[in-house]
């Protein structure tokens, strides 16, 4: 139950203003297919835990993945470069 509550807390947090630059799933597929961003599998090792949610976002002229990661029973947010 605690995991679920933590997960939804992160989801609502990410749905705020910071997600304005995040891509839809279709847009993300196109950006990855065109080679402008690495696929999620290529950066997965940088997460440090189990990825429960991932969004590809534009930031600072490039792309980043905003990840919700389960580490030691807690969900935390990590941002990793997708370039």
Short mmCIF file of N, CA and C in Angstrom, two decimals:
data_model
loop_
_atom_site.label_atom_id
_atom_site.label_comp_id
_atom_site.label_asym_id
_atom_site.label_seq_id
_atom_site.Cartn_x
_atom_site.Cartn_y
_atom_site.Cartn_z
N UNK A 1 0.82 -1.19 0.00
CA UNK A 1 0.00 0.00 0.00
C UNK A 1 0.87 1.26 0.00
N UNK A 2 1.96 1.22 0.77
CA UNK A 2 2.86 2.37 0.82
C UNK A 2 3.49 2.62 -0.54
N UNK A 3 3.86 1.54 -1.23
CA UNK A 3 4.45 1.70 -2.57
C UNK A 3 3.47 2.37 -3.51
N UNK A 4 2.23 1.92 -3.45
CA UNK A 4 1.21 2.48 -4.33
C UNK A 4 0.99 3.96 -4.05
N UNK A 5 0.91 4.32 -2.80
CA UNK A 5 0.74 5.73 -2.42
C UNK A 5 1.93 6.57 -2.89
N UNK A 6 3.13 6.05 -2.69
CA UNK A 6 4.33 6.77 -3.12
C UNK A 6 4.34 6.92 -4.64
N UNK A 7 3.95 5.87 -5.35
CA UNK A 7 3.93 5.92 -6.81
C UNK A 7 2.98 7.01 -7.30
N UNK A 8 1.76 7.04 -6.75
CA UNK A 8 0.80 8.04 -7.20
C UNK A 8 1.21 9.44 -6.80
N UNK A 9 1.90 9.59 -5.70
CA UNK A 9 2.42 10.90 -5.31
C UNK A 9 3.39 11.42 -6.36
N UNK A 10 4.26 10.54 -6.84
CA UNK A 10 5.24 10.91 -7.86
C UNK A 10 4.53 11.22 -9.17
N UNK A 11 3.55 10.40 -9.52
CA UNK A 11 2.82 10.63 -10.78
C UNK A 11 2.16 12.01 -10.77
N UNK A 12 1.50 12.36 -9.67
CA UNK A 12 0.87 13.68 -9.60
C UNK A 12 1.91 14.79 -9.61
N UNK A 13 3.05 14.58 -8.98
CA UNK A 13 4.13 15.57 -8.99
C UNK A 13 4.63 15.79 -10.41
N UNK A 14 4.84 14.70 -11.15
CA UNK A 14 5.36 14.82 -12.51
C UNK A 14 4.32 15.39 -13.47
N UNK A 15 3.06 15.30 -13.13
CA UNK A 15 2.02 15.82 -14.01
C UNK A 15 1.90 17.33 -13.92
N UNK A 16 2.65 17.96 -13.03
CA UNK A 16 2.60 19.41 -12.85
C UNK A 16 3.34 20.13 -13.95
N UNK A 17 3.76 21.36 -13.71
CA UNK A 17 4.39 22.20 -14.72
C UNK A 17 5.63 21.60 -15.35
N UNK A 18 6.37 20.77 -14.62
CA UNK A 18 7.61 20.23 -15.16
C UNK A 18 7.35 19.32 -16.36
N UNK A 19 6.16 18.76 -16.48
CA UNK A 19 5.88 17.85 -17.57
C UNK A 19 5.46 18.58 -18.85
N UNK A 20 5.39 19.90 -18.81
CA UNK A 20 4.95 20.67 -19.97
C UNK A 20 5.83 20.41 -21.18
N UNK A 21 7.12 20.12 -20.98
CA UNK A 21 8.03 19.88 -22.09
C UNK A 21 8.15 18.40 -22.42
N UNK A 22 7.36 17.55 -21.75
CA UNK A 22 7.46 16.11 -22.00
C UNK A 22 6.64 15.73 -23.22
N UNK A 23 7.11 14.71 -23.90
CA UNK A 23 6.51 14.27 -25.15
C UNK A 23 5.44 13.22 -24.92
N UNK A 24 4.49 13.14 -25.83
CA UNK A 24 3.52 12.06 -25.82
C UNK A 24 4.24 10.77 -26.19
N UNK A 25 3.60 9.64 -26.01
CA UNK A 25 4.23 8.38 -26.36
C UNK A 25 4.57 8.32 -27.85
N UNK A 26 3.67 8.81 -28.68
CA UNK A 26 3.91 8.81 -30.12
C UNK A 26 5.08 9.70 -30.51
N UNK A 27 5.12 10.89 -29.91
CA UNK A 27 6.23 11.81 -30.17
C UNK A 27 7.55 11.21 -29.71
N UNK A 28 7.52 10.58 -28.54
CA UNK A 28 8.74 9.96 -28.01
C UNK A 28 9.24 8.85 -28.94
N UNK A 29 8.31 8.03 -29.42
CA UNK A 29 8.70 6.96 -30.37
C UNK A 29 9.38 7.55 -31.60
N UNK A 30 8.81 8.63 -32.14
CA UNK A 30 9.38 9.26 -33.33
C UNK A 30 10.76 9.83 -33.07
N UNK A 31 10.95 10.48 -31.91
CA UNK A 31 12.24 11.07 -31.57
C UNK A 31 13.30 9.98 -31.40
N UNK A 32 12.94 8.88 -30.75
CA UNK A 32 13.88 7.76 -30.57
C UNK A 32 14.17 7.10 -31.93
N UNK A 33 13.13 6.89 -32.73
CA UNK A 33 13.31 6.25 -34.04
C UNK A 33 14.20 7.07 -34.96
N UNK A 34 14.15 8.40 -34.82
CA UNK A 34 14.96 9.27 -35.67
C UNK A 34 16.40 9.39 -35.17
N UNK A 35 16.67 8.84 -33.98
CA UNK A 35 18.02 8.89 -33.43
C UNK A 35 18.34 10.15 -32.64
N UNK A 36 17.34 10.99 -32.42
CA UNK A 36 17.57 12.22 -31.65
C UNK A 36 17.72 11.95 -30.16
N UNK A 37 17.20 10.79 -29.71
CA UNK A 37 17.30 10.40 -28.30
C UNK A 37 17.55 8.90 -28.24
N UNK A 38 18.26 8.49 -27.19
CA UNK A 38 18.52 7.06 -26.98
C UNK A 38 17.23 6.38 -26.52
N UNK A 39 17.10 5.10 -26.83
CA UNK A 39 15.95 4.36 -26.28
C UNK A 39 16.11 4.20 -24.77
N UNK A 40 15.01 4.02 -24.09
CA UNK A 40 15.03 3.88 -22.63
C UNK A 40 15.96 2.75 -22.19
N UNK A 41 15.98 1.66 -22.92
CA UNK A 41 16.83 0.52 -22.56
C UNK A 41 18.31 0.91 -22.49
N UNK A 42 18.72 1.90 -23.27
CA UNK A 42 20.12 2.32 -23.29
C UNK A 42 20.53 3.10 -22.05
N UNK A 43 19.56 3.66 -21.32
CA UNK A 43 19.88 4.44 -20.12
C UNK A 43 19.36 3.77 -18.85
N UNK A 44 18.74 2.62 -19.00
CA UNK A 44 18.11 1.93 -17.88
C UNK A 44 19.08 1.64 -16.74
N UNK A 45 20.32 1.35 -17.06
CA UNK A 45 21.30 1.02 -16.02
C UNK A 45 21.61 2.22 -15.13
N UNK A 46 21.34 3.42 -15.60
CA UNK A 46 21.60 4.63 -14.82
C UNK A 46 20.51 4.90 -13.78
N UNK A 47 19.41 4.15 -13.84
CA UNK A 47 18.28 4.38 -12.94
C UNK A 47 18.61 3.99 -11.51
N UNK A 48 19.37 2.93 -11.32
CA UNK A 48 19.73 2.50 -9.97
C UNK A 48 18.63 1.76 -9.24
N UNK A 49 17.59 1.36 -9.95
CA UNK A 49 16.48 0.63 -9.34
C UNK A 49 15.47 0.27 -10.40
N UNK A 50 14.28 -0.11 -9.96
CA UNK A 50 13.22 -0.52 -10.87
C UNK A 50 12.47 0.71 -11.39
N UNK A 51 12.46 0.89 -12.70
CA UNK A 51 11.75 2.02 -13.31
C UNK A 51 10.26 1.69 -13.30
N UNK A 52 9.47 2.56 -12.68
CA UNK A 52 8.03 2.36 -12.65
C UNK A 52 7.30 3.32 -13.59
N UNK A 53 7.98 4.38 -14.00
CA UNK A 53 7.41 5.31 -14.98
C UNK A 53 8.56 6.05 -15.65
N UNK A 54 8.39 6.31 -16.95
CA UNK A 54 9.42 7.05 -17.68
C UNK A 54 8.74 8.00 -18.66
N UNK A 55 9.29 9.20 -18.75
CA UNK A 55 8.81 10.19 -19.72
C UNK A 55 10.03 10.76 -20.43
N UNK A 56 9.93 10.90 -21.74
CA UNK A 56 10.97 11.57 -22.52
C UNK A 56 10.58 13.03 -22.63
N UNK A 57 11.49 13.92 -22.22
CA UNK A 57 11.20 15.35 -22.18
C UNK A 57 12.30 16.15 -22.86
N UNK A 58 11.92 17.31 -23.37
CA UNK A 58 12.89 18.26 -23.90
C UNK A 58 13.37 19.13 -22.76
N UNK A 59 14.68 19.30 -22.69
CA UNK A 59 15.24 20.14 -21.63
C UNK A 59 16.60 20.65 -22.06
N UNK A 60 16.78 21.94 -21.97
CA UNK A 60 18.07 22.54 -22.27
C UNK A 60 18.59 22.26 -23.66
N UNK A 61 17.73 22.21 -24.64
CA UNK A 61 18.15 21.99 -26.02
C UNK A 61 18.38 20.52 -26.36
N UNK A 62 18.13 19.61 -25.42
CA UNK A 62 18.29 18.19 -25.68
C UNK A 62 17.13 17.42 -25.09
N UNK A 63 17.33 16.13 -24.91
CA UNK A 63 16.29 15.28 -24.35
C UNK A 63 16.79 14.62 -23.09
N UNK A 64 15.86 14.43 -22.15
CA UNK A 64 16.14 13.71 -20.91
C UNK A 64 14.98 12.76 -20.64
N UNK A 65 15.28 11.73 -19.87
CA UNK A 65 14.23 10.87 -19.35
C UNK A 65 13.98 11.28 -17.91
N UNK A 66 12.73 11.55 -17.58
CA UNK A 66 12.32 11.75 -16.19
C UNK A 66 11.78 10.40 -15.73
N UNK A 67 12.48 9.82 -14.78
CA UNK A 67 12.17 8.46 -14.35
C UNK A 67 11.63 8.46 -12.93
N UNK A 68 10.61 7.66 -12.69
CA UNK A 68 10.16 7.32 -11.34
C UNK A 68 10.77 5.96 -11.06
N UNK A 69 11.61 5.89 -10.05
CA UNK A 69 12.40 4.68 -9.80
C UNK A 69 12.12 4.18 -8.38
N UNK A 70 11.87 2.89 -8.27
CA UNK A 70 11.67 2.26 -6.97
C UNK A 70 13.01 1.78 -6.45
N UNK A 71 13.46 2.38 -5.34
CA UNK A 71 14.74 2.04 -4.72
C UNK A 71 14.50 1.82 -3.24
N UNK A 72 14.83 0.63 -2.77
CA UNK A 72 14.66 0.31 -1.34
C UNK A 72 13.25 0.62 -0.84
N UNK A 73 12.25 0.28 -1.63
CA UNK A 73 10.87 0.47 -1.22
C UNK A 73 10.34 1.88 -1.34
N UNK A 74 11.13 2.80 -1.86
CA UNK A 74 10.68 4.19 -2.02
C UNK A 74 10.78 4.60 -3.48
N UNK A 75 9.81 5.38 -3.93
CA UNK A 75 9.84 5.90 -5.29
C UNK A 75 10.53 7.25 -5.28
N UNK A 76 11.50 7.38 -6.15
CA UNK A 76 12.24 8.64 -6.26
C UNK A 76 12.28 9.05 -7.73
N UNK A 77 12.51 10.31 -7.98
CA UNK A 77 12.59 10.82 -9.34
C UNK A 77 14.05 11.01 -9.72
N UNK A 78 14.38 10.51 -10.90
CA UNK A 78 15.73 10.71 -11.45
C UNK A 78 15.59 11.27 -12.85
N UNK A 79 16.52 12.12 -13.21
CA UNK A 79 16.57 12.66 -14.57
C UNK A 79 17.89 12.23 -15.18
N UNK A 80 17.81 11.55 -16.33
CA UNK A 80 19.03 11.10 -17.01
C UNK A 80 19.01 11.58 -18.46
N UNK A 81 20.17 11.86 -18.98
CA UNK A 81 20.28 12.33 -20.36
C UNK A 81 19.87 11.24 -21.34
N UNK A 82 19.15 11.65 -22.37
CA UNK A 82 18.76 10.73 -23.43
C UNK A 82 19.54 11.01 -24.70
N UNK A 83 20.50 11.91 -24.64
CA UNK A 83 21.31 12.27 -25.82
C UNK A 83 22.50 11.36 -25.96
#
